[in-house]
Coordinates of C-alpha atoms (C1' of nucleotides) in Angstrom, one line a residue:
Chain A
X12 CA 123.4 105.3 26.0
X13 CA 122.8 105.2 29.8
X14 CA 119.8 103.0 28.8
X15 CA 121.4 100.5 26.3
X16 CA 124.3 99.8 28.9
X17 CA 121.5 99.1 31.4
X18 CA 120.0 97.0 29.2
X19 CA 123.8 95.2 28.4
X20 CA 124.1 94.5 32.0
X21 CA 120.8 92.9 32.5
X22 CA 121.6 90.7 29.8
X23 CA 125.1 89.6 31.6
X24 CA 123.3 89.5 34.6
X25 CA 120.3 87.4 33.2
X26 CA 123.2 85.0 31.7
X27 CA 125.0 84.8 35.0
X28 CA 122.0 83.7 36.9
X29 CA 121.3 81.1 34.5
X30 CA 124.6 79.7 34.2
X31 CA 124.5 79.5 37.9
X32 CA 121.1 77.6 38.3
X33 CA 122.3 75.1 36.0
X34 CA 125.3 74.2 37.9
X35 CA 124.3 74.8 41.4
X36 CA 127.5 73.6 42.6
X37 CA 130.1 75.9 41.2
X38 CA 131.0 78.4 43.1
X39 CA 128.7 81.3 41.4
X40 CA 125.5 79.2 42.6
X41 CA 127.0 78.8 46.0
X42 CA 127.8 82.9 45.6
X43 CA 124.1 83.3 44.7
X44 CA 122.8 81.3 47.2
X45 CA 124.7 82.4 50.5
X46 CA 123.8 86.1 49.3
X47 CA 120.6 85.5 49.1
X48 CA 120.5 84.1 52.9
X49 CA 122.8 87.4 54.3
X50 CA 120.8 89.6 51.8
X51 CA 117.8 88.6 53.8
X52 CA 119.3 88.8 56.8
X53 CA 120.8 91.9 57.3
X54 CA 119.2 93.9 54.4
X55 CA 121.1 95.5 51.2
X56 CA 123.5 97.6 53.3
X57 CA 124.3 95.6 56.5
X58 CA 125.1 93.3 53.9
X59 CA 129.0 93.3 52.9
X60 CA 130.4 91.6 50.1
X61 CA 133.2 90.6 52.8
X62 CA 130.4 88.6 55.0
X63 CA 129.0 86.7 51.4
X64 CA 132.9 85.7 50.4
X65 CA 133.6 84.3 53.7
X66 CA 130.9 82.7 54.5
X67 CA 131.3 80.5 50.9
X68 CA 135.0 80.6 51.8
X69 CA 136.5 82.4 49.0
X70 CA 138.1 85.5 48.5
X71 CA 136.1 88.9 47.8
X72 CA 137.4 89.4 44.0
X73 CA 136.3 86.3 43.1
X74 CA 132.9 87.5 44.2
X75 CA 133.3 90.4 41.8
X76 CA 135.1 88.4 39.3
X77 CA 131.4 86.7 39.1
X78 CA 129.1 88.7 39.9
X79 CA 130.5 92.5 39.4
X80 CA 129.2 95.3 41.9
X81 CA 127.4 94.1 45.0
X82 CA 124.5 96.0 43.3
X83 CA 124.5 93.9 40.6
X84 CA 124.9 91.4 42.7
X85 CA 121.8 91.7 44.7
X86 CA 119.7 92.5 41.6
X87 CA 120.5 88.6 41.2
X88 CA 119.5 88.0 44.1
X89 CA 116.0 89.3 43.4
X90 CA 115.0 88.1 40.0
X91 CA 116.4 84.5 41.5
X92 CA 114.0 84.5 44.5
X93 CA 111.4 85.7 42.0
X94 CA 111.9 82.7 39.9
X95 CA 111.4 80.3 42.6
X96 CA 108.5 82.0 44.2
X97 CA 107.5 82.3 40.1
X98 CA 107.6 78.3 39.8
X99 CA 106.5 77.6 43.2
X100 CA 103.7 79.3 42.7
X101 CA 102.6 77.7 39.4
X102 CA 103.1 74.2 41.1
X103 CA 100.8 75.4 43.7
X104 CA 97.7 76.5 40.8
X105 CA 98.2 72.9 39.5
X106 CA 97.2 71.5 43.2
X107 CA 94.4 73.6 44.1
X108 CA 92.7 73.4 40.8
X109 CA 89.0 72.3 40.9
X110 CA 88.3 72.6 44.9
X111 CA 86.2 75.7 46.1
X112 CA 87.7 78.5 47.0
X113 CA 88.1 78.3 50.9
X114 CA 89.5 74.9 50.4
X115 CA 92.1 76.1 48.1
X116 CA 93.0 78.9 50.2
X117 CA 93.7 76.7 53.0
X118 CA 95.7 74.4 50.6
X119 CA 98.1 77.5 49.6
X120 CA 98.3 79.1 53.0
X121 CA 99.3 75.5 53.7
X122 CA 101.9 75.0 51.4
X123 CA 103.1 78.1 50.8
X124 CA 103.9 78.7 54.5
X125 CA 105.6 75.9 54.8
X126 CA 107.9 76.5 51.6
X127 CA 108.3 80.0 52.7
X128 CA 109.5 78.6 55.9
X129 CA 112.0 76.3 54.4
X130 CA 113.6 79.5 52.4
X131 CA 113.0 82.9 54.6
X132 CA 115.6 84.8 52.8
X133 CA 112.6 84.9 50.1
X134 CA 110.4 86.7 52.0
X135 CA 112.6 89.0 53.8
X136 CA 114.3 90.2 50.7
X137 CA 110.8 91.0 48.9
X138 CA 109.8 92.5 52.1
X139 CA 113.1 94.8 52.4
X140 CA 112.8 96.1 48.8
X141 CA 109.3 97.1 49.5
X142 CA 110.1 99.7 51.8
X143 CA 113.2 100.0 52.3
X144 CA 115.6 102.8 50.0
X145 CA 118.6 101.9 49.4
X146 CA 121.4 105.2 49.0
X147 CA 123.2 103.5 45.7
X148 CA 121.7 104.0 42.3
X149 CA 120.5 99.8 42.6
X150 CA 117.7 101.5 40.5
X151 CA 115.4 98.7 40.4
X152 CA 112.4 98.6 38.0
X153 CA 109.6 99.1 40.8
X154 CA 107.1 96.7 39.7
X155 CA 105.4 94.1 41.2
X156 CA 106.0 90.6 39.6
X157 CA 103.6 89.3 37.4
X158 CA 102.6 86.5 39.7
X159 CA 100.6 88.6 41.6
X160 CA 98.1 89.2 38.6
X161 CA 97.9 85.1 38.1
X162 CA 96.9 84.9 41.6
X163 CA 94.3 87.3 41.5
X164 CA 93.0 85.5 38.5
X165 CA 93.4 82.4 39.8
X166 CA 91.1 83.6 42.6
X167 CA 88.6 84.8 40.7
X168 CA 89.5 88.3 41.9
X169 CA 89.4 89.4 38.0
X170 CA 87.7 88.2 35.0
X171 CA 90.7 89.0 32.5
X172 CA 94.1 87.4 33.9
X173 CA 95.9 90.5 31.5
X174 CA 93.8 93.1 33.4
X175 CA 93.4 93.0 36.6
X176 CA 91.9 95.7 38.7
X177 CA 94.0 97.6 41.4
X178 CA 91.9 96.3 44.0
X179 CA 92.4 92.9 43.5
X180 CA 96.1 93.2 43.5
X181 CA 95.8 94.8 46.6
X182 CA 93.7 91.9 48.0
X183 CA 96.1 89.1 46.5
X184 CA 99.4 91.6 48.3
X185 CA 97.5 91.6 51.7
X186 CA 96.9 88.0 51.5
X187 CA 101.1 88.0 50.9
X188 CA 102.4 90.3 52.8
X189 CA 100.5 89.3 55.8
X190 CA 102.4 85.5 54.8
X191 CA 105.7 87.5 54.2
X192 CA 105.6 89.3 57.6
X193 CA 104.9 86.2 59.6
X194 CA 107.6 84.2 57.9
X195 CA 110.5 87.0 58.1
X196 CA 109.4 88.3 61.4
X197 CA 109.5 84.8 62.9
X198 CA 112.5 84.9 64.9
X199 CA 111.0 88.2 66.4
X200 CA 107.9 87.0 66.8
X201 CA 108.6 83.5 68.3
X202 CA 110.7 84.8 71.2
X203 CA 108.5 87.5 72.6
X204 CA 105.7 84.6 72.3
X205 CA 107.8 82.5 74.0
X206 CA 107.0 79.5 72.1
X207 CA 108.6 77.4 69.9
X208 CA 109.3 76.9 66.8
X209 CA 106.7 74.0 65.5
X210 CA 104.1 75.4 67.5
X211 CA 104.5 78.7 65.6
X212 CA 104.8 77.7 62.6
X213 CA 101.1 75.9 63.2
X214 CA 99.5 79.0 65.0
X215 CA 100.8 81.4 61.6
X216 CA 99.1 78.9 60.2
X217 CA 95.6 78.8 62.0
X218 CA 95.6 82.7 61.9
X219 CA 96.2 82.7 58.6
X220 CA 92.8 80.6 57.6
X221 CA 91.3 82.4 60.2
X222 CA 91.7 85.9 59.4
X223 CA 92.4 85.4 55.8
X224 CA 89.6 82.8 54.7
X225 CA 86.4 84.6 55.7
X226 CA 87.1 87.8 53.3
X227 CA 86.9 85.3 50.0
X228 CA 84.9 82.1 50.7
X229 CA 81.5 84.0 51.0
X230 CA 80.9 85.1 47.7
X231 CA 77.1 85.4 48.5
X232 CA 77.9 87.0 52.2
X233 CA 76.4 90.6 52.1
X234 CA 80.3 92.3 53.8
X235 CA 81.9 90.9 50.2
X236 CA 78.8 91.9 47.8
X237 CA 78.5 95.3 49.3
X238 CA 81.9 96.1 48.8
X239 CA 83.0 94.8 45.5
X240 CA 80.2 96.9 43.5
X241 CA 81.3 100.1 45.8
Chain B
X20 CA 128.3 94.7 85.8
X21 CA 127.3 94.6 81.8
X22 CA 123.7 94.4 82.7
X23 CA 124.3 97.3 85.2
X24 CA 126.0 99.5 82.6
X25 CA 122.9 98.3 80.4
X26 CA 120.6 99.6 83.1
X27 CA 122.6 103.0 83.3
X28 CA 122.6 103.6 79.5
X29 CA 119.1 102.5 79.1
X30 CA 118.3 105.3 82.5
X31 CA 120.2 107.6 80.2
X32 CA 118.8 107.2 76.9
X33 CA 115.0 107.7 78.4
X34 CA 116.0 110.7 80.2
X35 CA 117.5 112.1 76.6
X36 CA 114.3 111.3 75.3
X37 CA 111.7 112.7 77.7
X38 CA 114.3 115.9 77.4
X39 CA 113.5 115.9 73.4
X40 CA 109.6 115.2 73.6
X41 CA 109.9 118.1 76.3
X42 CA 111.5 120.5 74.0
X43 CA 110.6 120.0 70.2
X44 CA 112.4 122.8 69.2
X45 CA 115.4 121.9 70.5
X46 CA 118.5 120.4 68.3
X47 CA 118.1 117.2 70.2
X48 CA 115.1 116.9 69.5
X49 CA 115.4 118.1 65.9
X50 CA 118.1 115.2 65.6
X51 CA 115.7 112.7 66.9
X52 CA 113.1 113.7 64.6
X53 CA 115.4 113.8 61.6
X54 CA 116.6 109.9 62.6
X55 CA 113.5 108.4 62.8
X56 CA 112.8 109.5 59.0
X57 CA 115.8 108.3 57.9
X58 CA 116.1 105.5 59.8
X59 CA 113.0 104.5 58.3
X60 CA 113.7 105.2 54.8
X61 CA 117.2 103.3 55.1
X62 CA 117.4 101.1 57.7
X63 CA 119.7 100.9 60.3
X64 CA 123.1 100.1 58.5
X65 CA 121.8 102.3 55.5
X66 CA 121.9 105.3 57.4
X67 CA 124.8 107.2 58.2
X68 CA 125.0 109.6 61.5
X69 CA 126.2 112.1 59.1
X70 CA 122.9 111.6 56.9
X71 CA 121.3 112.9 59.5
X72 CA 123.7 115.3 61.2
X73 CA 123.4 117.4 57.6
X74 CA 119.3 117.1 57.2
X75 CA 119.3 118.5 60.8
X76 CA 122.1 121.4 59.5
X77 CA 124.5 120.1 62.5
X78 CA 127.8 118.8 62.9
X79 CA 127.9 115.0 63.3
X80 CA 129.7 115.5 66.9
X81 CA 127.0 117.6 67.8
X82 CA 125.0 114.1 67.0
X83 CA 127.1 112.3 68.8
X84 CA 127.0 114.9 72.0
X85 CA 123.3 114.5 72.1
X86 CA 122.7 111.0 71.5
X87 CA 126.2 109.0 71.9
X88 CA 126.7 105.9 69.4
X89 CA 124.6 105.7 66.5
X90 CA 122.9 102.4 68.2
X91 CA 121.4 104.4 71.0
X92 CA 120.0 107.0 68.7
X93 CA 118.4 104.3 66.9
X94 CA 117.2 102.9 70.1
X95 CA 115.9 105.7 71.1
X96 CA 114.4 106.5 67.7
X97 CA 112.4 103.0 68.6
X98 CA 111.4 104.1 71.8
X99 CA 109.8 106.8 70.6
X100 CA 108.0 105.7 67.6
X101 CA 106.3 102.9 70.5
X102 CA 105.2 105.8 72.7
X103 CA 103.7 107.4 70.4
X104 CA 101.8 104.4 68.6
X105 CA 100.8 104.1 72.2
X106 CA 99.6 107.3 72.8
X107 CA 97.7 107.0 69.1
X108 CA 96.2 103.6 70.3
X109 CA 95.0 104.6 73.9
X110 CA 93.0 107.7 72.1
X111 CA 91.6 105.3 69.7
X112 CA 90.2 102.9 71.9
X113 CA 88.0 105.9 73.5
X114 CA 86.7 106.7 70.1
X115 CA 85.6 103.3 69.4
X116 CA 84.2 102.2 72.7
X117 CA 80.6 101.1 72.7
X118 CA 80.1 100.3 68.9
X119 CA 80.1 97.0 68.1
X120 CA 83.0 95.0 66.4
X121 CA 82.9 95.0 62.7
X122 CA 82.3 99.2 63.5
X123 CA 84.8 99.3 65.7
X124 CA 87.2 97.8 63.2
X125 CA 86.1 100.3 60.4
X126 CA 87.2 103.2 62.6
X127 CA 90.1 101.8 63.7
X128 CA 91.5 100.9 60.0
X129 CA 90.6 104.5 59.0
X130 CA 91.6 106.3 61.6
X131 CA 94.9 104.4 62.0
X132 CA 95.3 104.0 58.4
X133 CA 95.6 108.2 57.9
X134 CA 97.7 108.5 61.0
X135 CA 100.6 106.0 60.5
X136 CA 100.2 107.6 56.5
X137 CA 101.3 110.7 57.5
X138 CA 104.0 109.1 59.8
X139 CA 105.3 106.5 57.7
X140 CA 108.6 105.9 59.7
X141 CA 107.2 104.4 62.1
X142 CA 105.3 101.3 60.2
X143 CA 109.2 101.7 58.2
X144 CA 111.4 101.4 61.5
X145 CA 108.7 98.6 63.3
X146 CA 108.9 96.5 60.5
X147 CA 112.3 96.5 59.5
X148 CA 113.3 95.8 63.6
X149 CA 111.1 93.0 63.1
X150 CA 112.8 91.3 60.2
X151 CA 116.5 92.8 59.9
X152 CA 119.5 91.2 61.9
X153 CA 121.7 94.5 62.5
X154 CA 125.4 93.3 62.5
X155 CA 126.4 95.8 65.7
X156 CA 125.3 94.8 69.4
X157 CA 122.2 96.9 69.4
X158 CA 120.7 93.9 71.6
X159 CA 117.2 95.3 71.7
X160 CA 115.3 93.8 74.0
X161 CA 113.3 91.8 71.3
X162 CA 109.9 92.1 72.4
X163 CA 106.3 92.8 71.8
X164 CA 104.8 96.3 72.7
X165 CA 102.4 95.7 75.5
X166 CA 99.6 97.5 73.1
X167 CA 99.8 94.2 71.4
X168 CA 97.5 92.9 74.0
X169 CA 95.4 95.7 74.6
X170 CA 94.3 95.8 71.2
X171 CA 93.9 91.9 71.9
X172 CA 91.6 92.7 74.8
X173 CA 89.8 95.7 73.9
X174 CA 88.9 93.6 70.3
X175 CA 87.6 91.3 72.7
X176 CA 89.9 88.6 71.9
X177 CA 90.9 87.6 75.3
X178 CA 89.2 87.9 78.7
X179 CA 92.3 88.9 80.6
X180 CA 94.0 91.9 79.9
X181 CA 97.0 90.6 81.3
X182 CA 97.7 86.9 80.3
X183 CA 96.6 87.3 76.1
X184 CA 97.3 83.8 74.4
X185 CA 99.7 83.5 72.0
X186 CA 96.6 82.8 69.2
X187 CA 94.7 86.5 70.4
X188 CA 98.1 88.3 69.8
X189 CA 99.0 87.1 66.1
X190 CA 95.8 88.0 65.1
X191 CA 96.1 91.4 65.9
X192 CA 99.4 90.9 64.8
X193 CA 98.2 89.5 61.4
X194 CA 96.4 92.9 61.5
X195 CA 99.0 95.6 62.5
X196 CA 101.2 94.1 59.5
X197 CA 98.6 94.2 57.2
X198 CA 98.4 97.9 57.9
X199 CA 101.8 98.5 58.2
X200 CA 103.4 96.8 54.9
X201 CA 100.7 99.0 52.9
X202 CA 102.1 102.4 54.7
X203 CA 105.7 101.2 54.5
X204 CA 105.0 99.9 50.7
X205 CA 103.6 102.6 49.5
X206 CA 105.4 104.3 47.2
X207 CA 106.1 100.6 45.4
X208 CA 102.6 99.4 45.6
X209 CA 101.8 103.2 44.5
X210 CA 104.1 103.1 41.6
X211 CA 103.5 99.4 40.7
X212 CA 99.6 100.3 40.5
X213 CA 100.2 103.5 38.7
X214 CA 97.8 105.5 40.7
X215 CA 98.0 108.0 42.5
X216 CA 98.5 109.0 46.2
X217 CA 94.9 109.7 46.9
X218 CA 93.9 106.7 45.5
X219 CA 95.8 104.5 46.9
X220 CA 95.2 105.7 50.6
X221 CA 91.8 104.8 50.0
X222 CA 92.2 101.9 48.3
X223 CA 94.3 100.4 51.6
X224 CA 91.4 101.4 53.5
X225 CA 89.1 99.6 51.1
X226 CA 91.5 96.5 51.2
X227 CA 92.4 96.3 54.4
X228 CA 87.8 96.6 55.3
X229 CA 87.2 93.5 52.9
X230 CA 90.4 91.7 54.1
X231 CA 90.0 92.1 57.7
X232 CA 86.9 92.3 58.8
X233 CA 84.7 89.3 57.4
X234 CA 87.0 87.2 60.0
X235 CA 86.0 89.1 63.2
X236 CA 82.1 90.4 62.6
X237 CA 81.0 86.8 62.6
X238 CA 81.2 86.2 66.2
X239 CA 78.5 83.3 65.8
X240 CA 80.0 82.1 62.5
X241 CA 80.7 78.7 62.2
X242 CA 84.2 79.5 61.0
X243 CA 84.9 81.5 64.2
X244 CA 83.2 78.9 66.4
X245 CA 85.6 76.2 64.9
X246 CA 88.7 77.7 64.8
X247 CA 88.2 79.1 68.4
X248 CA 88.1 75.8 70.3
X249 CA 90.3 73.6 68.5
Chain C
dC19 C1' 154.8 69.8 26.8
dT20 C1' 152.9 74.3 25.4
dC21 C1' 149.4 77.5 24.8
dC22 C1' 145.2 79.5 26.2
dT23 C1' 141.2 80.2 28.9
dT24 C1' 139.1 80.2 33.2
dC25 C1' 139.3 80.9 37.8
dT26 C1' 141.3 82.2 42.4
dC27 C1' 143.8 84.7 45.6
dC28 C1' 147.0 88.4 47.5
dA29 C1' 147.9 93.1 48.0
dT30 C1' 146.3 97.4 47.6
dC31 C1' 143.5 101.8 47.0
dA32 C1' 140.2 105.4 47.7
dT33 C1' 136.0 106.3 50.2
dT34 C1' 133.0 106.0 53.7
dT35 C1' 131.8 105.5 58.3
dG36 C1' 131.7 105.5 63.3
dT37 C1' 133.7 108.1 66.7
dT38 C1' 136.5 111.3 69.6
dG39 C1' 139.5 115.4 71.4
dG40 C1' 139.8 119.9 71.8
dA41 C1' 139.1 124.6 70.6
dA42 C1' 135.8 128.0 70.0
dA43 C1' 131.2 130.0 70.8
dT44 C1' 127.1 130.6 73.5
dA45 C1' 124.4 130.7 77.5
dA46 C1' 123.9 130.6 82.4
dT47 C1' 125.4 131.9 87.0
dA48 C1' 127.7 134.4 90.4
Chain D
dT13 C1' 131.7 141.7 84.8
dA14 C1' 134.1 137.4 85.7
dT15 C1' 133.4 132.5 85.8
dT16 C1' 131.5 128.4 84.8
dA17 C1' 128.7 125.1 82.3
dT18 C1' 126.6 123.9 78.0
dT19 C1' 126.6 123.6 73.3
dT20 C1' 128.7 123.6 68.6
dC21 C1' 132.1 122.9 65.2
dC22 C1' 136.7 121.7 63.0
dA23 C1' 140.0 118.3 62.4
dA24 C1' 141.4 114.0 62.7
dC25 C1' 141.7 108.8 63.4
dA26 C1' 141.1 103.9 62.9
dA27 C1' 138.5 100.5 61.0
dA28 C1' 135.4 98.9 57.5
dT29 C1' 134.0 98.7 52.9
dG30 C1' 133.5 98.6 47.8
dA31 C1' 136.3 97.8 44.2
dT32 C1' 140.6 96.5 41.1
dG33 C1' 145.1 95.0 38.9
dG34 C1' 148.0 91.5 38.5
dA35 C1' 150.3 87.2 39.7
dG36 C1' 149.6 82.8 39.8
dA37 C1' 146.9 77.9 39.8
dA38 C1' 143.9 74.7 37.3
dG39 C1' 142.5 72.5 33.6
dG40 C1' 141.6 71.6 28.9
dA41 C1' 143.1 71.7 23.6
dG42 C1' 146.6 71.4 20.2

DNA sequence: CTCCTTCTCCATCATTTGTTGGAAATAATA
DNA sequence: TATTATTTCCAACAAATGATGGAGAAGGAG
């Protein structure tokens, strides 16, 4: 019973985030869209569904009249930033296709960094449902998007895309996560740097290749074969 | 005169804390301990003093007689996680001394790996003060931990102690997340894998080797050599 | 115009949350 | 022991917060 209405309110909720990405301009897109950004921000709980409504300029029960419970609500949130990293990330296959793979690491540190940059609510909601609990029965499905398999695939990290090892999603998440951290810790980072913004958005960059690339573009390097048949 | 009441609360707050580290049996020291789990494990707005004032088996007013606002507690929480990371990184740097880098790194990753696993709050509360606005006048001083750059220097990174480019400190950066959003993410990466504790740990050690290392054992690698003087 | 659906807001409620004053208990000091 | 300082709890408060019911607007269909 508990179950089935779980399953009803996906289904609304699924619905709801359609109707909004169709029509990005009616006010349930804009809802979706400023949550996301104060989602990211201030993290499931210092978020208030008071802060979302007035920053789109409507009243909070309109906010309920279209999304229900701020739960729900950020649930939303989520599988919509999943879908966009979802898509970005199969645009990105279709660029990188054919070139070695240092080159193509470079070419999706590149662009991904730079996308990531251009939408850091993305990264900082992932990041805060990683780790952080949250005290109301949200009761997300813990699972880690499918996205992450097609990576490691794409990477040659695993020779069946439906099976992929447990170490090679952990590569493909440290390859991420290090991504994530420098993208949502940015304002952080940048000020006790003391540089600014351009220049850090190039130095995440250069570390990236630098302490990302060596790990994958030796596949004949002793560090890598010793390791993998461990 | 705000900067001087600053000065005063901040005089206070360290003298409340050297008073708990003095006296770990003590209820202010109980509290602190207590708040720096839960802090973790919610956040700043997703705890509540009275989460804590009940896991400690105190009144919340006995909370707020020890530590004053729920900000400072939290500040003080930070405070202490940094001393002791601190203290963790100044014994690790005498174990390692003398062995050469890629060794050096392999100790480090384990030995750091198994300590912040058994104190996951602190990866929890670094992370999320990196990335979370908090909607309250906190005003942390954002800003690095000076271990930043001793890590920087003692890895070799940088000839000064003292003046670390910005480049030597996001790669140890790059490498302190790495470590830290596998500790924080652990029961989701855990549950997302499907294995088990055990296994995991070890697996982040594994990772975290293959991942890191290649990009600073190959100190006369032509990637290194490149990326070093550009 | 009238009916009906969709949407928006105002007013309001019950809890939760941060925080405090003051009374009691406990420990220290004289 | 008497007195004083420290610690703890109970009760309470104001503000913030999640959430809702119902009265209207807006707009299209007949």
């Amino acid at each position: 019973m508990k179950l089935l209405k779980n399953k009803k309110r996906r289904e609304v909720l699924e619905s709801s985030l359609q109707q909004a990405r169709k029509d990005p301009g009616s006010t349930k897109a804009k809802i979706l869209m400023v949550a996301r950004r104060i989602f990211g921000d201030y993290g499931f709980h210092g978020t208030t569904t008071r802060m979302i409504a007035r920053e789109v300029g409507i009243d909070v029960s309109t906010l309920y009249y279209h999304w229900g419970e701020k739960g729900d609500l950020y649930e939303a949130v989520v599988l919509d930033i999943n879908q966009d990293l979802r898509k970005k990330l199969i645009e990105l296959e279709g660029k990188i296709r054919g070139f070695p793979l240092g080159k193509r690491m470079e070419i999706a540190i590149d662009v991904m960094v730079d996308y990531l940059f251009s939408h850091p609510e993305i990264t900082s909601v992932i990041l805060s449902r990683y780790f952080l609990k949250t005290r109301c029965k949200t009761d997300q499905n813990i699972q880690l998007p499918e996205y992450i398999s097609n990576i490691a695939f794409s990477m040659e990290l695993s020779k069946n895309r439906k099976k992929v090892p447990a170490r090679s999603k952990m590569q493909v998440l440290a390859i991420l996560n290090a991504i994530y951290t420098f993208v949502s810790g940015a304002e952080f980072f940048q000020a006790s740097l003391g540089i600014e913004r351009g220049e850090y958005v190039s130095l995440v960059k250069e570390t990236l290749r630098f302490v990302l690339i060596p790990a994958f573009d030796k596949p004949t390097s002793d560090a890598r074969g010793k390791r993998e048949e461990k």
